[in-house]
JSON list of C-alpha atoms in Angstrom, two decimals:
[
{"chain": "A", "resi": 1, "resn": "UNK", "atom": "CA", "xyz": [14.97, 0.92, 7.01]},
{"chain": "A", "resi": 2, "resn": "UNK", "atom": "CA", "xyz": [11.55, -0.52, 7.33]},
{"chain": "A", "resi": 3, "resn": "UNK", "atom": "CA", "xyz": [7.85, -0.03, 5.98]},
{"chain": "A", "resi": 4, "resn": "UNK", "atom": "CA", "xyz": [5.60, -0.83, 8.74]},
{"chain": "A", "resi": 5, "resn": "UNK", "atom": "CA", "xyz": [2.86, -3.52, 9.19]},
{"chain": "A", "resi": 6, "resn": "UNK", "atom": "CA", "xyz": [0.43, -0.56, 8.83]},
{"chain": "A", "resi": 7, "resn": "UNK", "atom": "CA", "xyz": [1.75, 0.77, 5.58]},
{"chain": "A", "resi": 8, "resn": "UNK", "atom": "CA", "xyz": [2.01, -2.81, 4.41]},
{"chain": "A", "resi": 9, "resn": "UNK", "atom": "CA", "xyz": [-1.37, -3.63, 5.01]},
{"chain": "A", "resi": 10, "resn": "UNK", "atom": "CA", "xyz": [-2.63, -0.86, 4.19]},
{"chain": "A", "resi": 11, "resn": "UNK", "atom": "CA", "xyz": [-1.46, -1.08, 0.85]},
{"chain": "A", "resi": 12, "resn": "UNK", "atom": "CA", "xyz": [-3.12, -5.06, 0.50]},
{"chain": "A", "resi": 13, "resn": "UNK", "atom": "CA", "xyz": [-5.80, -3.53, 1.65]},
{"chain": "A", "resi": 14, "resn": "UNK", "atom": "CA", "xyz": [-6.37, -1.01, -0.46]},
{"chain": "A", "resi": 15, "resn": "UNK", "atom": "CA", "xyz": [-5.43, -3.32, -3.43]},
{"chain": "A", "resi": 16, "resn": "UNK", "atom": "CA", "xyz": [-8.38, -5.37, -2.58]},
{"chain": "A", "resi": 17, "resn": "UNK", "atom": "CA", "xyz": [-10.88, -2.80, -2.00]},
{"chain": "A", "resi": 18, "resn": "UNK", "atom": "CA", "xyz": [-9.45, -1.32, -5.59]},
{"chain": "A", "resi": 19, "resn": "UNK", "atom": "CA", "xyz": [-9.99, -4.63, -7.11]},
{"chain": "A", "resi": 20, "resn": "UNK", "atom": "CA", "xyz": [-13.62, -4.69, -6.65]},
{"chain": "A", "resi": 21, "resn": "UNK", "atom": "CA", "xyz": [-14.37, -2.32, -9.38]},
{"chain": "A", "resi": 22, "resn": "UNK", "atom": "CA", "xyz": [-16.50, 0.11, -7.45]},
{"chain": "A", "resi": 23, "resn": "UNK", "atom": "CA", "xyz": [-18.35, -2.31, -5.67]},
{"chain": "A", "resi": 24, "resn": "UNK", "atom": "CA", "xyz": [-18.34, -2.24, -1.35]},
{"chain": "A", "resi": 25, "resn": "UNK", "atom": "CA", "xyz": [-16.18, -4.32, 0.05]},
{"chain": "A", "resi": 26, "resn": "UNK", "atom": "CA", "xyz": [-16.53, -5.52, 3.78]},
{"chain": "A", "resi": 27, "resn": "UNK", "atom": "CA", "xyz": [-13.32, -5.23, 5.94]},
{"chain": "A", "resi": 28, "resn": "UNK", "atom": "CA", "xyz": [-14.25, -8.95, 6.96]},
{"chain": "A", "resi": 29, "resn": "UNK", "atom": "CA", "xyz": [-13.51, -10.10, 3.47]},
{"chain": "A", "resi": 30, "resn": "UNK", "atom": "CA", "xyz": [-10.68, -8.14, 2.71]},
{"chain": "A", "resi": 31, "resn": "UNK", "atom": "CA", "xyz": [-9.32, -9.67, 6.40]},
{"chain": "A", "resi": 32, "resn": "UNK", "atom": "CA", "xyz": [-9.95, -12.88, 5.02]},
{"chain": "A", "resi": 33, "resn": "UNK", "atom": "CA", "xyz": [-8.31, -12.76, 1.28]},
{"chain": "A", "resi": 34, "resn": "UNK", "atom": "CA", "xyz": [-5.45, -10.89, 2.27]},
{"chain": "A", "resi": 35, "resn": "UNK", "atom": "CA", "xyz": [-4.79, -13.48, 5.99]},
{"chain": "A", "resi": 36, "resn": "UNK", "atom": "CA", "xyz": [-5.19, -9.70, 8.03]},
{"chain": "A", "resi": 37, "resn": "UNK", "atom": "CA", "xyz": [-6.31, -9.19, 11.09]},
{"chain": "A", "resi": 38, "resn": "UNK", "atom": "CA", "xyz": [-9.68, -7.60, 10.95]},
{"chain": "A", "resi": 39, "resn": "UNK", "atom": "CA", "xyz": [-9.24, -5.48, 13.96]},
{"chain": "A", "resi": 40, "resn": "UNK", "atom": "CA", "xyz": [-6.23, -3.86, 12.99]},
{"chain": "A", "resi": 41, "resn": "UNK", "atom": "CA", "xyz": [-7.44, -3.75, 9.23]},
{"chain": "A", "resi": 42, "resn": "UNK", "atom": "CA", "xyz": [-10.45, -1.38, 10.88]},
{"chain": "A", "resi": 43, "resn": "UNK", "atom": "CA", "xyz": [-7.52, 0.99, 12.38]},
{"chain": "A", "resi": 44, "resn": "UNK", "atom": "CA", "xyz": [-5.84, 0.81, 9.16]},
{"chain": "A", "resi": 45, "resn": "UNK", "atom": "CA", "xyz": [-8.77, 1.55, 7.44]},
{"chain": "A", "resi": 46, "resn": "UNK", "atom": "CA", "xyz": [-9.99, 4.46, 9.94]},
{"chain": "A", "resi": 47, "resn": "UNK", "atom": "CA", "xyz": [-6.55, 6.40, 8.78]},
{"chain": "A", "resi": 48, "resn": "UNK", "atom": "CA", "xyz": [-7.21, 5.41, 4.69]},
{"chain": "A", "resi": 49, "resn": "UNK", "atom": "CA", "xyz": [-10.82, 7.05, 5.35]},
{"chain": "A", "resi": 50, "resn": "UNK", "atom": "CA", "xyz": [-9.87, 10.44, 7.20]},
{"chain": "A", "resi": 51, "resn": "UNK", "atom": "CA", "xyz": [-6.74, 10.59, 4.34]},
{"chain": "A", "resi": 52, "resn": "UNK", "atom": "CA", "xyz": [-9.69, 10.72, 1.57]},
{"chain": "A", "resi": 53, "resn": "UNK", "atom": "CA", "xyz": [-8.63, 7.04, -0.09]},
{"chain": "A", "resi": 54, "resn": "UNK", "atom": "CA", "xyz": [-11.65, 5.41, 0.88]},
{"chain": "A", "resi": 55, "resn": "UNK", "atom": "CA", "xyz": [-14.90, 5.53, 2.02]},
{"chain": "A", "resi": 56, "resn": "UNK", "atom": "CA", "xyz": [-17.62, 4.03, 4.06]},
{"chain": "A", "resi": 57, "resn": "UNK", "atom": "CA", "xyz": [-20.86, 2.68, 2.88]},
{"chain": "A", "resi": 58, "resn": "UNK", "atom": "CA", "xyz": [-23.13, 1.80, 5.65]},
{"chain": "A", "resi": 59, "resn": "UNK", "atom": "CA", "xyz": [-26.13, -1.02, 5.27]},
{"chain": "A", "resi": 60, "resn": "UNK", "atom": "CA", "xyz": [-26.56, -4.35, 4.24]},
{"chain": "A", "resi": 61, "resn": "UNK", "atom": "CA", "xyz": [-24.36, -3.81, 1.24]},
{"chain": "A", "resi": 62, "resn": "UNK", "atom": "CA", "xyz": [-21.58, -1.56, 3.17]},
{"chain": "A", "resi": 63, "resn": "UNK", "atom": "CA", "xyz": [-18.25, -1.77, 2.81]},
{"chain": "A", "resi": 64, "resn": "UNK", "atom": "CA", "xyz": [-15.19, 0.32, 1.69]},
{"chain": "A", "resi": 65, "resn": "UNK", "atom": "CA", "xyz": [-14.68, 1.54, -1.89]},
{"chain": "A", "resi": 66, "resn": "UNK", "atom": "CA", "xyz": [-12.04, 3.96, -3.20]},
{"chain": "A", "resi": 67, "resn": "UNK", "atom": "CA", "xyz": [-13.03, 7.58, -2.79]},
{"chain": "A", "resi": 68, "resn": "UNK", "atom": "CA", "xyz": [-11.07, 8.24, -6.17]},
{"chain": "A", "resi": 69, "resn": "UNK", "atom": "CA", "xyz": [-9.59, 6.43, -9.09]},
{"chain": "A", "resi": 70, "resn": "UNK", "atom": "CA", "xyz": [-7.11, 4.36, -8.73]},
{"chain": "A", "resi": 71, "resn": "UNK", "atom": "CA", "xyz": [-5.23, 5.71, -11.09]},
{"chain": "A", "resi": 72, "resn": "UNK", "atom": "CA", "xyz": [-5.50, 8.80, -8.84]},
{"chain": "A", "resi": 73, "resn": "UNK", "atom": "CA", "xyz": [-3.57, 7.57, -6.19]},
{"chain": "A", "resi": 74, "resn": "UNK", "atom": "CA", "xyz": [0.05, 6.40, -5.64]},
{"chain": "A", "resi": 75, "resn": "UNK", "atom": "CA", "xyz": [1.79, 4.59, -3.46]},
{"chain": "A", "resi": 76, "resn": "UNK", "atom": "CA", "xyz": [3.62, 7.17, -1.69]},
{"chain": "A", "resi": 77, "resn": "UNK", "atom": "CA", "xyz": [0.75, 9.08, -0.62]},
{"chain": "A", "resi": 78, "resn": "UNK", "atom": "CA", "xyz": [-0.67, 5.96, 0.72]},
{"chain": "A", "resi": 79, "resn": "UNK", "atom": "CA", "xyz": [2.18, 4.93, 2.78]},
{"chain": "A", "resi": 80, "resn": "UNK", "atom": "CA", "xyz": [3.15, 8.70, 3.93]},
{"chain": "A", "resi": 81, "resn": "UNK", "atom": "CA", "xyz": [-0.45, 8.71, 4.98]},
{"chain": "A", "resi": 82, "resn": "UNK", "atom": "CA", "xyz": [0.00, 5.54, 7.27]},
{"chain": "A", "resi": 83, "resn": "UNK", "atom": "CA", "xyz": [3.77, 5.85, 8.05]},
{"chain": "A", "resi": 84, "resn": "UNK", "atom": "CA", "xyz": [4.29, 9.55, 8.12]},
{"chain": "A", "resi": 85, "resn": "UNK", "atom": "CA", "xyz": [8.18, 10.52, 6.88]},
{"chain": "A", "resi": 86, "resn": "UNK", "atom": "CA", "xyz": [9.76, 7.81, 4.98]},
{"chain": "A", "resi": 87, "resn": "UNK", "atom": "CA", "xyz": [12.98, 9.52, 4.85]},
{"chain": "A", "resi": 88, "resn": "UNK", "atom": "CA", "xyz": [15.91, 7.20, 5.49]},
{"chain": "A", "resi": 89, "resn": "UNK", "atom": "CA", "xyz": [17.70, 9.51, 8.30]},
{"chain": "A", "resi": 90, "resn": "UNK", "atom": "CA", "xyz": [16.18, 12.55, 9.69]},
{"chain": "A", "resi": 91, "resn": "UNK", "atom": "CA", "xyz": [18.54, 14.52, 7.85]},
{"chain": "A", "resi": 92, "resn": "UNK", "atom": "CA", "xyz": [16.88, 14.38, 4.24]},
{"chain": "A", "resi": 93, "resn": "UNK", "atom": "CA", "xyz": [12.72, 15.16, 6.05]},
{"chain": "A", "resi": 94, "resn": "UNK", "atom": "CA", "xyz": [11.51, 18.32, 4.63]},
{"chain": "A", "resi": 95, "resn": "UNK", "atom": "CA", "xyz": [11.41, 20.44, 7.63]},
{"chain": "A", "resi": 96, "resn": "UNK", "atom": "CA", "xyz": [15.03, 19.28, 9.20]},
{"chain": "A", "resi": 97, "resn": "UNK", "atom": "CA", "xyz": [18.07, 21.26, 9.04]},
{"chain": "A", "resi": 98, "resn": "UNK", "atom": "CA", "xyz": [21.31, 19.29, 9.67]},
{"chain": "A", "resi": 99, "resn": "UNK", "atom": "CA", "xyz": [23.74, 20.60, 12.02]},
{"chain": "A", "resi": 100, "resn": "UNK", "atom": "CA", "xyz": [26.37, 18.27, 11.04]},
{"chain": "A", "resi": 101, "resn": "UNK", "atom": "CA", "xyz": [26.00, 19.49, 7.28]},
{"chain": "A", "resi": 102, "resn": "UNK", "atom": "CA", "xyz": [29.66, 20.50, 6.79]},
{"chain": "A", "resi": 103, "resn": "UNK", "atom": "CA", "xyz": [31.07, 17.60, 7.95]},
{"chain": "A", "resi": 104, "resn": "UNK", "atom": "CA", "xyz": [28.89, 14.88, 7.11]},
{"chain": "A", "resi": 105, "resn": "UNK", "atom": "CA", "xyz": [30.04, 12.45, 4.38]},
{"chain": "A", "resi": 106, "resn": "UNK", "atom": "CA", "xyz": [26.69, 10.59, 3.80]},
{"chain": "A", "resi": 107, "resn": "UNK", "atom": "CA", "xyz": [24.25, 13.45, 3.24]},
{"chain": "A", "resi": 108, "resn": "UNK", "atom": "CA", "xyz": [24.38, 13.14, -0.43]},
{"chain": "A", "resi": 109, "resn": "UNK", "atom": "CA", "xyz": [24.21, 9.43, 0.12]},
{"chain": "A", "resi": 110, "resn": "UNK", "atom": "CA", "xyz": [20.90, 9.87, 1.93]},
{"chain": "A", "resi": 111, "resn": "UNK", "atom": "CA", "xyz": [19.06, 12.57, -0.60]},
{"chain": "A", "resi": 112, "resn": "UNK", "atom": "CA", "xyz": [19.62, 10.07, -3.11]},
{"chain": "A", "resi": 113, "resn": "UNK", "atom": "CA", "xyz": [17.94, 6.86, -1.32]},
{"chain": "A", "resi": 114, "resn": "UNK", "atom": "CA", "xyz": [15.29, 9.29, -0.45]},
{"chain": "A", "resi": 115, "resn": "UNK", "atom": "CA", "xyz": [14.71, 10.69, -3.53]},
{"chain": "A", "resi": 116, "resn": "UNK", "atom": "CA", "xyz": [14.49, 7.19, -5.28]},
{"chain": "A", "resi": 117, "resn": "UNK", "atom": "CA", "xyz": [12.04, 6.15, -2.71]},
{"chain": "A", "resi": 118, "resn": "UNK", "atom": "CA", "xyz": [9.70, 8.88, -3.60]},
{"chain": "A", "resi": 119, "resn": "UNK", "atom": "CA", "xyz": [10.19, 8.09, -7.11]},
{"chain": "A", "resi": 120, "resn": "UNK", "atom": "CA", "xyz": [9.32, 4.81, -6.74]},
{"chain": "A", "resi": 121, "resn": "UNK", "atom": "CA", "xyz": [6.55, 5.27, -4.59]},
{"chain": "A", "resi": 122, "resn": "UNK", "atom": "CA", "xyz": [5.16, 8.31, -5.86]},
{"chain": "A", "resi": 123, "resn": "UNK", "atom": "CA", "xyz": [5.38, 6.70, -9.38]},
{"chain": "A", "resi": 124, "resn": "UNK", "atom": "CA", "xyz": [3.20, 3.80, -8.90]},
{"chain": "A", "resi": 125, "resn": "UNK", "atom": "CA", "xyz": [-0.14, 4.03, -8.66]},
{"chain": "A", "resi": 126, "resn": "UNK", "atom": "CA", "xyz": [-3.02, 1.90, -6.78]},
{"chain": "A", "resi": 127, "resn": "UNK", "atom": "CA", "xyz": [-3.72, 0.94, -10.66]},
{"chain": "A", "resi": 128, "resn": "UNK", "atom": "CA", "xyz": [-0.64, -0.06, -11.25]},
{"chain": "A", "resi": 129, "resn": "UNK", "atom": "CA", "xyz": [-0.36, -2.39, -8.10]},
{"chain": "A", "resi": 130, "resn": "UNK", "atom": "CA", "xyz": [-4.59, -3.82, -8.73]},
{"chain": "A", "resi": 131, "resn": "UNK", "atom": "CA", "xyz": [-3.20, -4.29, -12.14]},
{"chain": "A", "resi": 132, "resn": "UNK", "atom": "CA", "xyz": [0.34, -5.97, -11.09]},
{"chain": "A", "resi": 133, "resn": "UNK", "atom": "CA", "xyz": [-1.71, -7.92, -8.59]},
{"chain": "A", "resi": 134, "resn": "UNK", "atom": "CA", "xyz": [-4.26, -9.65, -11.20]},
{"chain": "A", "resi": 135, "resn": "UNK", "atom": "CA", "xyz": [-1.39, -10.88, -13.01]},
{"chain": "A", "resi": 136, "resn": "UNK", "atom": "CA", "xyz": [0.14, -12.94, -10.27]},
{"chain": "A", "resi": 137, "resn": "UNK", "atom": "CA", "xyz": [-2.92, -14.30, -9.58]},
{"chain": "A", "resi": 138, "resn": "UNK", "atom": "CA", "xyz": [-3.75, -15.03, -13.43]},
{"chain": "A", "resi": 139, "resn": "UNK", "atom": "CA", "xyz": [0.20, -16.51, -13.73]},
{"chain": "A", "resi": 140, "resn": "UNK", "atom": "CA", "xyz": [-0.74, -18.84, -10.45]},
{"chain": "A", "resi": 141, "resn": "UNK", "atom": "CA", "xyz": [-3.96, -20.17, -11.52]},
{"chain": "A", "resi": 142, "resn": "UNK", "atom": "CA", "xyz": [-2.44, -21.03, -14.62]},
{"chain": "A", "resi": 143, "resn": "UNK", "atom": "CA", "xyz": [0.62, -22.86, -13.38]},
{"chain": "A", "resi": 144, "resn": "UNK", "atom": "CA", "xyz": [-1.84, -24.72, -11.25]},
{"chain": "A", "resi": 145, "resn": "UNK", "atom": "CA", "xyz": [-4.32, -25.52, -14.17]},
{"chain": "A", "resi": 146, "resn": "UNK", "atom": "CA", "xyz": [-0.98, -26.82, -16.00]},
{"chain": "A", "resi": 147, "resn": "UNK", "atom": "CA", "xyz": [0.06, -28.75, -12.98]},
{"chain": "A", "resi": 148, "resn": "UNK", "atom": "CA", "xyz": [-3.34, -30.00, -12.78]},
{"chain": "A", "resi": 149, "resn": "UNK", "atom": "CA", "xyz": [-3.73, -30.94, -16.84]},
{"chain": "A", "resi": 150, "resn": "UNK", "atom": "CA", "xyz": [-0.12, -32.63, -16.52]},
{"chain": "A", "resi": 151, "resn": "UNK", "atom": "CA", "xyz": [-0.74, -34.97, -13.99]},
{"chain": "A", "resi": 152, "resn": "UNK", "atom": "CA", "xyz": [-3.93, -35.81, -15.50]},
{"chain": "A", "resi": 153, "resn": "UNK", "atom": "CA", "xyz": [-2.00, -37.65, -18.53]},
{"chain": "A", "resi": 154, "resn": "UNK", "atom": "CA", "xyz": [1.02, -39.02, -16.40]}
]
């Protein structure tokens, strides 16, 4: 089971564009802070925009920006936008009926892995990831600053 490059991506991407409090972010930036391809960030960024997660400002200051909170918005929705189903076997999608129901050993198996990745998903939010990302980058700026002090006094 896989998440795409697109849902991936996406994801970074919207992380970035959430991180600028508000402010327009250019798709040429976000390709360079993330190491993303600009062209297939503007595909990626044509599907966030006709879900409703983003939107366009056009001029000298243009960009992307969040079209809602980002405590408004979760993960799943996100990568169900991008990806479509994420259901591990076609069994468990919502509009699938099994024919091998009564004999099938894993269908149980299969609801649960799907139910724990919409639980997951749809229980983070684009706040929670801004908010997880900030604190990597807070821990690695200070392991380098302390890297950086200790060799100072070696």
């Amino acid at each position: 089971m896989w998440v795409s490059t697109k849902a991936q991506y996406g994801l970074r991407a919207m992380i970035e564009i959430g991180r600028q409090g508000g402010e327009a972010v250019p798709l040429k930036d976000v390709s360079e802070r993330q190491g993303l391809s600009q062209h297939y960030l503007e595909q990626i960024a044509s599907n966030l925009r006709r879900a409703g997660f983003i939107r366009s400002i056009r001029g000298a200051h243009g960009g992307y920006r969040l079209a809602r909170p980002a405590a408004e918005i979760n993960a799943y929705d996100v990568v169900t936008a991008l990806e479509g189903s994420i259901a591990p076997v076609q069994c468990v999608e919502d509009d699938h009926t099994c024919e091998s129901q009564n004999v099938c050993g894993t269908q149980d198996l299969w609801y649960r892995v799907d139910a724990a990745l919409r639980d997951v998903l749809g229980n983070t939010t684009l706040a929670d990831l801004i908010a997880d990302s900030e604190r990597q980058q807070h821990s690695r700026l200070v392991q380098i600053e302390g890297s950086y002090t200790g060799s100072v006094g070696s």
